[in-house]
mmCIF file of C-alpha atoms and ligand atoms in Angstrom:
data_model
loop_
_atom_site.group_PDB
_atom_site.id
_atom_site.type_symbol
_atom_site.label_atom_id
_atom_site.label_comp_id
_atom_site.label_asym_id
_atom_site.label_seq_id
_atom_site.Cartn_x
_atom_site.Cartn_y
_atom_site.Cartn_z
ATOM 1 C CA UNK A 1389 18.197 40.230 4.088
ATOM 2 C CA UNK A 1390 14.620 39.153 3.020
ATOM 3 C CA UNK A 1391 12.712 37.389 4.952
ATOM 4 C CA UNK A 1392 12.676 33.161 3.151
ATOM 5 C CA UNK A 1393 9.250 32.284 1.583
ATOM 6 C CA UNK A 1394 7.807 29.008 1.918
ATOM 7 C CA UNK A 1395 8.605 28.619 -2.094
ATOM 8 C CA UNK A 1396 12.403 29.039 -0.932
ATOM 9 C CA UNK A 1397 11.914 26.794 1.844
ATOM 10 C CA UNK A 1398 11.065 24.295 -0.254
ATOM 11 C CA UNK A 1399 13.059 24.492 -3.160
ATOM 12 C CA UNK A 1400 15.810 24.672 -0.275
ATOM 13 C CA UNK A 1401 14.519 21.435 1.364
ATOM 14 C CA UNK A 1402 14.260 19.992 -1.687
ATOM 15 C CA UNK A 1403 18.000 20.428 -2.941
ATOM 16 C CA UNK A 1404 19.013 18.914 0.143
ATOM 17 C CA UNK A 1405 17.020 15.898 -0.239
ATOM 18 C CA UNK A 1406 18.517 15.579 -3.418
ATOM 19 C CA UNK A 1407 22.399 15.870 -2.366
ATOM 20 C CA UNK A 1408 21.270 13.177 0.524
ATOM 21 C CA UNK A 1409 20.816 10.777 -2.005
ATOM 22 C CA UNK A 1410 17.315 9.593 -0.233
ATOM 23 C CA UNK A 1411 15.480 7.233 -1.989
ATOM 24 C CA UNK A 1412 11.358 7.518 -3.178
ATOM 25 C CA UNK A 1413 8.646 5.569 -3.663
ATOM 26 C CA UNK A 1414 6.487 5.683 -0.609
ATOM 27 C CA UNK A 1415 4.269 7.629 -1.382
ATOM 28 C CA UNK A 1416 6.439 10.381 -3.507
ATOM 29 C CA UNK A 1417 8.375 10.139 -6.540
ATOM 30 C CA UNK A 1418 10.412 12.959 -6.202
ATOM 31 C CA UNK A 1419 12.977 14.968 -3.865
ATOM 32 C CA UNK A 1420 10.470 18.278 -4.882
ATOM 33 C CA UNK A 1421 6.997 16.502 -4.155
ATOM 34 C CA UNK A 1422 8.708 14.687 -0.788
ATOM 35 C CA UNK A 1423 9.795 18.214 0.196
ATOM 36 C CA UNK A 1424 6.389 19.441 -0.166
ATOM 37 C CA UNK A 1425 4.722 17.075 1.787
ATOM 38 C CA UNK A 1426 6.977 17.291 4.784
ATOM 39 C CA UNK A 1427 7.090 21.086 4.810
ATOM 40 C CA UNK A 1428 3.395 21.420 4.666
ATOM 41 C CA UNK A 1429 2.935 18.792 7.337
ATOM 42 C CA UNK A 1430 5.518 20.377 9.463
ATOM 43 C CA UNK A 1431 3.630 23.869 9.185
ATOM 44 C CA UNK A 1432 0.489 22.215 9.828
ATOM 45 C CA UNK A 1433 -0.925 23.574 6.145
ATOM 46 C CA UNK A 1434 -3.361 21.319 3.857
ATOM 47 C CA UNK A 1435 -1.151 18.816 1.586
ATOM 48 C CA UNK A 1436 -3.374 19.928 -0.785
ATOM 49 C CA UNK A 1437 -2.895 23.737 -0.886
ATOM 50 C CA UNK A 1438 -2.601 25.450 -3.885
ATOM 51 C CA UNK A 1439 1.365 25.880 -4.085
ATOM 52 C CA UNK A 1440 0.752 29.479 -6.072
ATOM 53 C CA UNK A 1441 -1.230 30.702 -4.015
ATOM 54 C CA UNK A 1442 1.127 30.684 -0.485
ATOM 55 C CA UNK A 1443 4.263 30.526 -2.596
ATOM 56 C CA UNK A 1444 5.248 33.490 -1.636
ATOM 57 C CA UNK A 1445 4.301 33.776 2.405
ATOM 58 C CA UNK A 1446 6.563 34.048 4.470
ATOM 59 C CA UNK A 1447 8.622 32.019 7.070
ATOM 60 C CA UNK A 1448 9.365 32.702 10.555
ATOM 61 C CA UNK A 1449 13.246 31.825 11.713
ATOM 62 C CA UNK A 1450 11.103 29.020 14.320
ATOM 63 C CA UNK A 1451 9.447 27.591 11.355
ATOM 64 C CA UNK A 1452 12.064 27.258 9.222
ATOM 65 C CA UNK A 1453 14.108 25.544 11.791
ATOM 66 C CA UNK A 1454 11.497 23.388 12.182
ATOM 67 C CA UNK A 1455 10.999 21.856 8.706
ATOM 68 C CA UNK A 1456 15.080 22.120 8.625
ATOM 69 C CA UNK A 1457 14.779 19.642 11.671
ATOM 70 C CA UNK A 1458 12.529 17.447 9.874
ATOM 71 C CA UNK A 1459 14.476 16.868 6.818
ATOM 72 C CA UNK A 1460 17.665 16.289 8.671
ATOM 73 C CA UNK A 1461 15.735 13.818 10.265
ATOM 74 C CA UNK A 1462 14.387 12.335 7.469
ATOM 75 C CA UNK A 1463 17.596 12.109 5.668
ATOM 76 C CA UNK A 1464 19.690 10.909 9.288
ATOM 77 C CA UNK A 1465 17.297 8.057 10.026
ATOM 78 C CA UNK A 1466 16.187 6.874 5.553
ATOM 79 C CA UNK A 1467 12.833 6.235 7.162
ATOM 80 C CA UNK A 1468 9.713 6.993 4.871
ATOM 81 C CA UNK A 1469 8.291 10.084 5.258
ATOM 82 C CA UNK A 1470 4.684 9.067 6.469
ATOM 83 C CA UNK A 1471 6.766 6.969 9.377
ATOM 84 C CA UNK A 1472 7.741 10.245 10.423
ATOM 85 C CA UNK A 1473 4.254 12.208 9.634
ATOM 86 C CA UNK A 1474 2.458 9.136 10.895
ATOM 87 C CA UNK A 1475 0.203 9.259 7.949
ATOM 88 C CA UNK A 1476 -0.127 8.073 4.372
ATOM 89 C CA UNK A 1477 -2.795 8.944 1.967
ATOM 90 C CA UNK A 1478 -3.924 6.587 -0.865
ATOM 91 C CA UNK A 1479 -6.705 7.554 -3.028
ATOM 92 C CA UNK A 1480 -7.005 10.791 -1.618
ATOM 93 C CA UNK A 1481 -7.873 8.797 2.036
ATOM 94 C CA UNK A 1482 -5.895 9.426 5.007
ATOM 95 C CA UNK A 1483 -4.440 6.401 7.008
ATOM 96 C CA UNK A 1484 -2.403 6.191 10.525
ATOM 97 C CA UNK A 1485 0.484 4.305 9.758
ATOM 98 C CA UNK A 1486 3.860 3.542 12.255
ATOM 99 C CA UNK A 1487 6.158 1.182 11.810
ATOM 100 C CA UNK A 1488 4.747 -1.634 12.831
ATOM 101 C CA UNK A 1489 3.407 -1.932 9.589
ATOM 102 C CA UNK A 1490 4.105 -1.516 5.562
ATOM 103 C CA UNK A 1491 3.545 2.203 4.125
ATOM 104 C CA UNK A 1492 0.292 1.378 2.055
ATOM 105 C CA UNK A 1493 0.720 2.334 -1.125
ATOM 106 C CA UNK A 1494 -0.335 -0.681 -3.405
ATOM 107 C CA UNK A 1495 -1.892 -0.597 -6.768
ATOM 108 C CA UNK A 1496 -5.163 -2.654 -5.859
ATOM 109 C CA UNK A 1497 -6.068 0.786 -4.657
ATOM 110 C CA UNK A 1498 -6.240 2.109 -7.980
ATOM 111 C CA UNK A 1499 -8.308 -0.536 -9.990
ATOM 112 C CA UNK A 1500 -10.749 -0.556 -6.405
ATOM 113 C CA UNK A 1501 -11.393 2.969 -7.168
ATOM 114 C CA UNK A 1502 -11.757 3.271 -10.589
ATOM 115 C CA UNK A 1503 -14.086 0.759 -11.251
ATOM 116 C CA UNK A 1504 -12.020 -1.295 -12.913
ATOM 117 C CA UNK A 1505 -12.835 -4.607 -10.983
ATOM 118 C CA UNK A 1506 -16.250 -3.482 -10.322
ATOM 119 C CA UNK A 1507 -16.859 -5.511 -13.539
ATOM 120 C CA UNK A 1508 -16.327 -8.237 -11.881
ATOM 121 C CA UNK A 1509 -18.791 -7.985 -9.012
ATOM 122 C CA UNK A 1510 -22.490 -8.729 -8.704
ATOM 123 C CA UNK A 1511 -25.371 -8.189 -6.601
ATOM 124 C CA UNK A 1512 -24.193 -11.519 -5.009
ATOM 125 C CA UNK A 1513 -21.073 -10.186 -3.814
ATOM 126 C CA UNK A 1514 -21.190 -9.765 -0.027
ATOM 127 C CA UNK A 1515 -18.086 -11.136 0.967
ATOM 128 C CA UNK A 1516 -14.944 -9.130 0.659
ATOM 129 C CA UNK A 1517 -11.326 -10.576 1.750
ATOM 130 C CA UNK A 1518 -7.918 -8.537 1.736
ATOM 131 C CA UNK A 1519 -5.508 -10.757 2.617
ATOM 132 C CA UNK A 1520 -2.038 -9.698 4.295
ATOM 133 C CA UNK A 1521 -4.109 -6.433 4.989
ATOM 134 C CA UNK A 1522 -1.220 -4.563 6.981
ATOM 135 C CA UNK A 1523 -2.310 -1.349 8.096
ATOM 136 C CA UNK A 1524 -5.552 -2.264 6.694
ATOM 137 C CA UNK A 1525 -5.996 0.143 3.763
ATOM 138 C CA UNK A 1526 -7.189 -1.972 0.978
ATOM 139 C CA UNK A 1527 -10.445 -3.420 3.756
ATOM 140 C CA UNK A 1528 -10.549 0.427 4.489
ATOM 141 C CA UNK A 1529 -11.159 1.323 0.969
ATOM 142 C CA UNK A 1530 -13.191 -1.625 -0.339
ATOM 143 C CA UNK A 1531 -15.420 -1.194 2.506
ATOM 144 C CA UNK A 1532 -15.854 2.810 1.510
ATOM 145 C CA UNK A 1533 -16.039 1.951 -2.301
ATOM 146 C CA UNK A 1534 -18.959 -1.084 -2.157
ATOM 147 C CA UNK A 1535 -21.176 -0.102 0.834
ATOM 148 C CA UNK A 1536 -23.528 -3.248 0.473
ATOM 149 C CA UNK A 1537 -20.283 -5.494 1.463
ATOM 150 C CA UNK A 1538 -18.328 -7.025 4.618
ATOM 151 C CA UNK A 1539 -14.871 -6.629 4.417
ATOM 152 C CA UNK A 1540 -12.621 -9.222 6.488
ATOM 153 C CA UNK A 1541 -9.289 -7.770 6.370
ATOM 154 C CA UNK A 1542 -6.179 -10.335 7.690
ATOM 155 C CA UNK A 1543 -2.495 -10.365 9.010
ATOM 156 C CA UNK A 1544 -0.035 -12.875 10.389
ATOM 157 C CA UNK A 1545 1.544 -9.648 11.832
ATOM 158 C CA UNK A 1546 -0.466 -8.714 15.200
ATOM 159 C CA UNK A 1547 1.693 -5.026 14.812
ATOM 160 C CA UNK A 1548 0.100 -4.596 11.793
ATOM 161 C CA UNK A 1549 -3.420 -5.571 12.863
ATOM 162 C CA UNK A 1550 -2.922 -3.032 15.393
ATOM 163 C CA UNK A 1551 -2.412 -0.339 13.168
ATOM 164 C CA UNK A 1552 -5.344 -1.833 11.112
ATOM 165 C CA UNK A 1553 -7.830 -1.439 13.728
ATOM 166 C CA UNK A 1554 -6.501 2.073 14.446
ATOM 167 C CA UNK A 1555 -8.122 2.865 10.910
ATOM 168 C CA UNK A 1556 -10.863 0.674 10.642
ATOM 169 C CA UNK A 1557 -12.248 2.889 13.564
ATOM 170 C CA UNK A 1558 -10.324 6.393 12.315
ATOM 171 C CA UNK A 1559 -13.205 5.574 9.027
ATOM 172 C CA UNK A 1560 -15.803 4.252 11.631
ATOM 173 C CA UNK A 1561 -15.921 1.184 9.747
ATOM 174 C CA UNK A 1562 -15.405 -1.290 12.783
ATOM 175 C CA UNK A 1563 -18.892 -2.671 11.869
ATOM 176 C CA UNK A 1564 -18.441 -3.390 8.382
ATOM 177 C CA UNK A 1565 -14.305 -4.908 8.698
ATOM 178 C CA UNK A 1566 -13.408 -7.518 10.750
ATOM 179 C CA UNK A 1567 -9.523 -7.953 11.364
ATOM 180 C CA UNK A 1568 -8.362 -11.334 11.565
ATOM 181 C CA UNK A 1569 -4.778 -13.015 12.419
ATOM 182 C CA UNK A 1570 -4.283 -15.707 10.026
ATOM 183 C CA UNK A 1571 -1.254 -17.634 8.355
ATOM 184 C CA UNK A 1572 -2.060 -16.910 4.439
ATOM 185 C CA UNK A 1573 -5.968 -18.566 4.107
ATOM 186 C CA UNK A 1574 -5.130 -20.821 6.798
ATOM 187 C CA UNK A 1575 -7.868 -19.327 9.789
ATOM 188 C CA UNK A 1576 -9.879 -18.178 6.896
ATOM 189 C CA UNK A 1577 -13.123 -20.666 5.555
ATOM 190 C CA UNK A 1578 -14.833 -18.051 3.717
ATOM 191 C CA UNK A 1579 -16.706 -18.286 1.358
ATOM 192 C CA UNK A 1580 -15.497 -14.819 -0.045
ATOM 193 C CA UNK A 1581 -16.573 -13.109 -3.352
ATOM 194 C CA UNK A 1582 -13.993 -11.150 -4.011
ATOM 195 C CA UNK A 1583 -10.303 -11.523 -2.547
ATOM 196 C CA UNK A 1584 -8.051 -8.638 -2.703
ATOM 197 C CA UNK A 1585 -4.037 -9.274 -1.710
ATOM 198 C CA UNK A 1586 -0.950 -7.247 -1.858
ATOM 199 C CA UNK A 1587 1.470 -10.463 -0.604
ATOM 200 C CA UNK A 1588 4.841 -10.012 0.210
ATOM 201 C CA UNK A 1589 6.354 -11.003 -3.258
ATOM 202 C CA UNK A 1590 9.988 -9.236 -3.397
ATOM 203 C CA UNK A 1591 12.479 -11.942 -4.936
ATOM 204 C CA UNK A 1592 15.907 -12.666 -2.588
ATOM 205 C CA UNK A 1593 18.117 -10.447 -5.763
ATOM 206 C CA UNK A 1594 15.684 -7.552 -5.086
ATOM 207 C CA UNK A 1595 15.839 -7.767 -1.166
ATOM 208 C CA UNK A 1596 19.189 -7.880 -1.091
ATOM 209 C CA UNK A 1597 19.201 -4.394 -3.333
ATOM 210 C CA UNK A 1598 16.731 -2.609 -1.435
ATOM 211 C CA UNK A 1599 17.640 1.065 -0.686
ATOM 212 C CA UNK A 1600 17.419 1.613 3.399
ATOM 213 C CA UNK A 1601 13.781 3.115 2.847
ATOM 214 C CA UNK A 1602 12.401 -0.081 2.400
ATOM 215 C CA UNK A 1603 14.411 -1.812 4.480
ATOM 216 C CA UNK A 1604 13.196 0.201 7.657
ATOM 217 C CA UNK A 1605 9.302 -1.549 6.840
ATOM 218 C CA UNK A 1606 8.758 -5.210 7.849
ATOM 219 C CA UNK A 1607 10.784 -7.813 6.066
ATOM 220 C CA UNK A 1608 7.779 -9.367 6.493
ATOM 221 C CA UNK A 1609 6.062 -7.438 4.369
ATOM 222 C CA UNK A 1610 7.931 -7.633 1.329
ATOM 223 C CA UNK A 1611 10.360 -10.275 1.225
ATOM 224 C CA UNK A 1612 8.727 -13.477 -0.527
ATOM 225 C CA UNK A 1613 11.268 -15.973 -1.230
ATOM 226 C CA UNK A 1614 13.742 -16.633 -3.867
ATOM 227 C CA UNK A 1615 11.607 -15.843 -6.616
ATOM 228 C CA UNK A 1616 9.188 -13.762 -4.459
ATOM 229 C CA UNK A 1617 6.384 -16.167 -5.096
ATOM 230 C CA UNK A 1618 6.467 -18.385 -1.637
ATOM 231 C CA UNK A 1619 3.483 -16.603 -0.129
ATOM 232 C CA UNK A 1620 1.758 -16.485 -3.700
ATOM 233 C CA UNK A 1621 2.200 -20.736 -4.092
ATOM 234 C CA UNK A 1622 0.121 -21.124 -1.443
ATOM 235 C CA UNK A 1623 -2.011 -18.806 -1.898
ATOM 236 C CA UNK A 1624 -3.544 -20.087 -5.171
ATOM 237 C CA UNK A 1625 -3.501 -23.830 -3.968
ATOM 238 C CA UNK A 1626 -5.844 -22.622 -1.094
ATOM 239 C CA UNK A 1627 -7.927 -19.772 -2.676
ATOM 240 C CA UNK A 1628 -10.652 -21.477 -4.927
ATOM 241 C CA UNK A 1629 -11.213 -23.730 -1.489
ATOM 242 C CA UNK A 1630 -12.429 -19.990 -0.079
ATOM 243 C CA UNK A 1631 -13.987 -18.858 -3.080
ATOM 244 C CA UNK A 1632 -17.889 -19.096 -4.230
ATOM 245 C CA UNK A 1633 -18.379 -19.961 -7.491
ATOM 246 C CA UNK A 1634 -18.014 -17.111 -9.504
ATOM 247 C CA UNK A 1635 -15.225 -15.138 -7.406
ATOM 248 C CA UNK A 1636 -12.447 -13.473 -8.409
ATOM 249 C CA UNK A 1637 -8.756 -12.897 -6.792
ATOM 250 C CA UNK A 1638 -7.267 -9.696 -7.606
ATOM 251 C CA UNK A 1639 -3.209 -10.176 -6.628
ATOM 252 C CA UNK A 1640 -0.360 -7.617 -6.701
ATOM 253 C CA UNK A 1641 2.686 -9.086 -7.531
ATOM 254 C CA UNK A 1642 4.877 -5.724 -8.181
ATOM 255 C CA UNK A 1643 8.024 -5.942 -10.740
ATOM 256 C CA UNK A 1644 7.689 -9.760 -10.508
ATOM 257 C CA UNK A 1645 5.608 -11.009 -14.012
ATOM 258 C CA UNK A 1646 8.646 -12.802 -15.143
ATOM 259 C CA UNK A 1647 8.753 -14.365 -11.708
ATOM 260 C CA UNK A 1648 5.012 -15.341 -11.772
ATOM 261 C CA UNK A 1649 4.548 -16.484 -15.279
ATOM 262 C CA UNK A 1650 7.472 -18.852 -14.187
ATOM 263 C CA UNK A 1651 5.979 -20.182 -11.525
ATOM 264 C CA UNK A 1652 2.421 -20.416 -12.908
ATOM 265 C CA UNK A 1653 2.799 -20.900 -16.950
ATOM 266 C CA UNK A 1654 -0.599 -22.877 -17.326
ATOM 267 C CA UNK A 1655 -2.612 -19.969 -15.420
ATOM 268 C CA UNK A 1656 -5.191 -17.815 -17.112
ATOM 269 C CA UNK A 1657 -4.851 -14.690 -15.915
ATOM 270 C CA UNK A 1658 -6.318 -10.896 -16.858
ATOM 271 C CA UNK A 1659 -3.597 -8.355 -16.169
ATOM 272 C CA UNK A 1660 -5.003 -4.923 -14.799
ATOM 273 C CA UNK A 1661 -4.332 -1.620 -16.123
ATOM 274 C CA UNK A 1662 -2.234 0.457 -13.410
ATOM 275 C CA UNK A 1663 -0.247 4.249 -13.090
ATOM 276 C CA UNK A 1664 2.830 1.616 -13.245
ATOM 277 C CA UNK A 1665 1.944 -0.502 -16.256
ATOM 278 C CA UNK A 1666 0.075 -3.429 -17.155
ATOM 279 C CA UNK A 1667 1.828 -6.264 -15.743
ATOM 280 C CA UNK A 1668 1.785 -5.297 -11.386
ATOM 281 C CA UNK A 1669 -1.475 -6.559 -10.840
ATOM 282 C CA UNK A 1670 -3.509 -9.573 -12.348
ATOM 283 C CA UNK A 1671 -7.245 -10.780 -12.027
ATOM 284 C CA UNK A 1672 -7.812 -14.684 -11.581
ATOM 285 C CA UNK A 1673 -11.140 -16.422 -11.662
ATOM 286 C CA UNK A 1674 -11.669 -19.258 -9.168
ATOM 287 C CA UNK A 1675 -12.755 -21.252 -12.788
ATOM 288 C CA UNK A 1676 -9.116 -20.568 -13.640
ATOM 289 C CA UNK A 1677 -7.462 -22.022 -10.216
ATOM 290 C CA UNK A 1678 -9.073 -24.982 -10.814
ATOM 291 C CA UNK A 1679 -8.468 -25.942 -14.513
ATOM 292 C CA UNK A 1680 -4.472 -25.110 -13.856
ATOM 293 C CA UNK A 1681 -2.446 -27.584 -12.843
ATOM 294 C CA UNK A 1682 -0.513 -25.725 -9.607
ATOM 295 C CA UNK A 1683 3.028 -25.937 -8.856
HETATM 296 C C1 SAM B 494 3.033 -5.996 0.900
HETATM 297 S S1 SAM B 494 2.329 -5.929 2.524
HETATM 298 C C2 SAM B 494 0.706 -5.366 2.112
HETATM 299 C C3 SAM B 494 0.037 -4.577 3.199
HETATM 300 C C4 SAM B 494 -1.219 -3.831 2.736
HETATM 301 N N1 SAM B 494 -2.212 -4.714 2.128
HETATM 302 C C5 SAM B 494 -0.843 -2.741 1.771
HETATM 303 O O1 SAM B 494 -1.105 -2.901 0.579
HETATM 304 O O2 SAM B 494 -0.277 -1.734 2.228
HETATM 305 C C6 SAM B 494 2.159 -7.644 2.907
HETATM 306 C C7 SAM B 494 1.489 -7.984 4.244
HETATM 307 O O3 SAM B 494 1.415 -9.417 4.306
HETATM 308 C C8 SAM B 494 1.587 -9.824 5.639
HETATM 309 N N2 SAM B 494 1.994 -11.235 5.621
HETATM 310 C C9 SAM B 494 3.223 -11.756 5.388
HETATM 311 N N3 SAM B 494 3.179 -13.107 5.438
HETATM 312 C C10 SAM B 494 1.884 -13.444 5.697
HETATM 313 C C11 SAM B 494 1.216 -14.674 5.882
HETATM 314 N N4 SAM B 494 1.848 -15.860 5.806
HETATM 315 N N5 SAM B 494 -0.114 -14.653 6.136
HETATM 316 C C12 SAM B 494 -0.777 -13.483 6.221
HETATM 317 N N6 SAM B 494 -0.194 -12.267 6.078
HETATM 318 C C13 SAM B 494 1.122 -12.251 5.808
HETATM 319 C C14 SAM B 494 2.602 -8.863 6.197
HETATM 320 O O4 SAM B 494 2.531 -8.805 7.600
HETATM 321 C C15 SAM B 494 2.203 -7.547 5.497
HETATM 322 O O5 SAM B 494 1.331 -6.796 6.315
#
């Protein structure tokens, strides 16, 4: 019998992922790309290895037993896979994350690094806020991406400031982010420049259908009312109270648009271009907060 390559170990791990009915989305899309990841982290190779090129190595009966062990694992307990590597990566930058906080995987990552709300920014922008920061990838990032700025990054969740501070100093950025426990803008006077915030904003229908995946993160983190826009209510009474004049509030709000535009028909909003769409993530001026009339 031939020895199994690491292509077959794969493609096996893979198929079985697939039969298991696990469900995607944290940081994967797909029972091949999630069988990747946790075979190359199990053999301790780069996640970014050229595929081709060690397709065909082969695999010891230890190491195959190994990576066996981790998928039964990560099919037995429906946790996300970086709960079980103990790292995500978002915009090609590693984090630490454990349960005790939210897989980061939000879209603000994607307009941060592409410039997208750099159009938005001015020399006068010093002030940098990401609100309901969990593991504290968004300050992490914003921090790396505008070196000039200070980045508060904040949490009702002291687990997840924990694991924020764990990467604030894994980038040596302790200097530049300051982690704060506050309820929404509550222990927050600014002013801030710029406000970044992935809320929790999953409606109660959506909750209620979420595969076990998401259901092993902090309800915390996701669940945001009825119509998934309780933390997001208060948010824009408070925000142009912590803004400077000409700052902006970049907000995710996920599948929710219908949701929002419910709850906020008078607001003038820009909708950012994202890998998911146009209608995720939203740009409001503090000029805009204060000519609508908030529910
Ligand atoms: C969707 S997660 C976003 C985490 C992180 N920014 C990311 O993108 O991975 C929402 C975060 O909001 C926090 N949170 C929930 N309610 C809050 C509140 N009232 N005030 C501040 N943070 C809150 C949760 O603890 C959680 O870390």
């Amino acid at each position: 019998m031939s020895a199994m390559t690491l292509a077959g170990l794969i493609e096996a791990s893979a198929e079985r992922l697939s039969q298991a009915n696990v469900a995607f989305g944290h940081g994967t899309q797909s029972a091949f790309d999630e069988a990747v990841w946790l075979v190359l982290w199990r053999l301790g190779l780069p996640l970014d290895i050229d595929l081709d090129e060690v397709a065909n190595q082969a695999i010891t009966s230890e190491q195959q037993a190994a990576c066996t062990a981790l998928i039964e694992q990560r099919i037995a307990t429906r946790k996300p896979a970086a709960y079980l590597t103990r790292e995500a990566w978002l915009q090609g930058v590693s984090f630490y994350i454990d349960e005790r906080a939210i897989v980061p995987r939000s879209l603000i990552a994607e307009v941060l690094a592409d410039g997208t709300i750099d159009a938005w920014l001015s020399d006068q922008t010093t002030q940098v806020l990401d609100l309901c920061t969990g593991n504290g990838s968004l300050a992490v990032l914003a921090a790396l991406a505008w070196p000039e700025v200070q980045v508060t990054g904040a949490d009702i969740s002291d687990d997840a400031l924990a694991v924020a501070a764990i990467n604030t100093e894994r980038h040596a950025l302790q200097e530049r982010v300051t982690l704060v426990h506050s309820d929404g803008l509550a222990a927050l006077p600014g002013p801030f420049d710029l406000i970044l915030c992935n809320p929790p904003y999953v409606c109660q229908a959506s909750m209620d259908a979420l595969p076990a995946e998401y259901r092993a993160e902090p309800e915390l983190a996701l669940a945001g009312g009825a119509d998934g826009m309780d933390f997001v209510r208060q948010l824009l009474q408070d925000a142009p109270s912590r803004m400077s004049e000409q700052a902006v509030l970049v907000l995710e709000i996920g599948n929710e648009r219908a949701h929002f535009e419910a709850a906020f028909p008078d607001l003038e909003v820009a909708w950012l271009d994202t890998s998911s769409g146009e209608d995720q993530v939203l740009l409001i001026t503090r000029a805009a907060l204060l000519a609508s009339p908030l529910a």
